[in-house]
C-alpha angles and dihedrals in degrees: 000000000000133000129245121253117242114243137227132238110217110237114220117249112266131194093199114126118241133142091237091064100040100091126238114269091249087176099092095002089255112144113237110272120196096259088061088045095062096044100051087045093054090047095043083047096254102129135010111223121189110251095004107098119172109261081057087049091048093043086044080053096056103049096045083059084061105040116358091217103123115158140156111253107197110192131209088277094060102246125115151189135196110248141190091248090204095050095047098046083044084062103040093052089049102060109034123151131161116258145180135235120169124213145171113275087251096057094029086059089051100049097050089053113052085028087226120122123229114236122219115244091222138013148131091289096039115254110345149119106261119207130201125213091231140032099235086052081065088061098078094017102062128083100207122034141203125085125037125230126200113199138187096231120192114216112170113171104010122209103213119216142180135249089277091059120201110258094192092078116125129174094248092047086055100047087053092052090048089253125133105178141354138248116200111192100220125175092236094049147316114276126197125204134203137183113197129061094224082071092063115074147166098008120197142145124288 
């Protein structure tokens, strides 16, 4: 004599938003983690997050599927986006060039010593640190003058603008948009812009 088995009762479907209901990510074997969790909710419609809308879930998905090394990257200007690490480093070491920025002997001090840059309240790219292709560009681009500085400036993906500039930048809309700097095309010479100290290295005098 067998026994009979014990049966099931269906549960009906649900669109509540718990992690016992959320599956595991079989993909690569990597338990959910609660990074993943807000993304897929804000793709499948469970939450609305500011600044997160879902074709950025479902890329942040995505990329967790790849690498699993989501973080928040907050730049000079204080805003911030989370950001697949190895993606982005992946970008900035893949696009590097020297550059020149010119300053006054007290901040050039300051900055070679601590080696971090000193970003610009307002400009024609927001708040960031601008950066000339010559030395002698920085000579009727900058605003104090004095000393110099050639940096290894890590670009990455770079947002071209025109002459006007866009002075609503700022470092986490960039990052949202894939972007990691800005070049503005200027008649007296191209600037570059960037927004985090960790794309500023190796400063010196040129």
């Amino acid at each position: 004599t067998f026994a009979t088995p014990r049966q099931c009762t269906p549960q009906p479907p649900t669109r509540t938003f718990t992690m016992s209901v959320v599956p595991r990510n079989r993909r690569r074997g990597r338990p959910i983690t609660n990074e993943w969790l807000m993304n897929f909710a804000v793709v499948n419609g469970q939450y609305d997050i500011p600044g997160l809308d879902r074709r950025q879930a479902q890329q942040n998905l995505t990329n967790y599927q790849r690498t699993g090394s989501f973080t928040t990257v907050t730049g000079w200007d204080g805003t911030s986006a989370r950001v697949d690490t190895a993606s982005r480093n992946s970008r900035l070491d893949g696009h590097v060039r020297d550059l020149y920025h010119q300053t006054d002997p007290d901040k050039a001090e300051l900055i070679l010593t601590s080696q971090q840059m000193r970003r610009g309240s307002t400009g024609l790219a927001g708040g960031g640190c601008y950066f000339a292709i010559s030395e002698s560009d920085t000579y009727h681009k900058a605003h104090n003058r004095g000393v110099v500085l050639k940096c290894t400036v890590k670009l990455g993906n770079v947002k071209r603008l025109g002459p006007q500039g866009d002075s609503s930048v700022t470092f986490g809309g960039l990052l949202r948009d894939g972007y990691d700097s800005v070049r503005i095309e200027r008649p007296g010479g191209t600037e570059y812009v960037v927004y985090n100290w960790d794309q500023v290295e190796d400063i010196r005098i040129a």
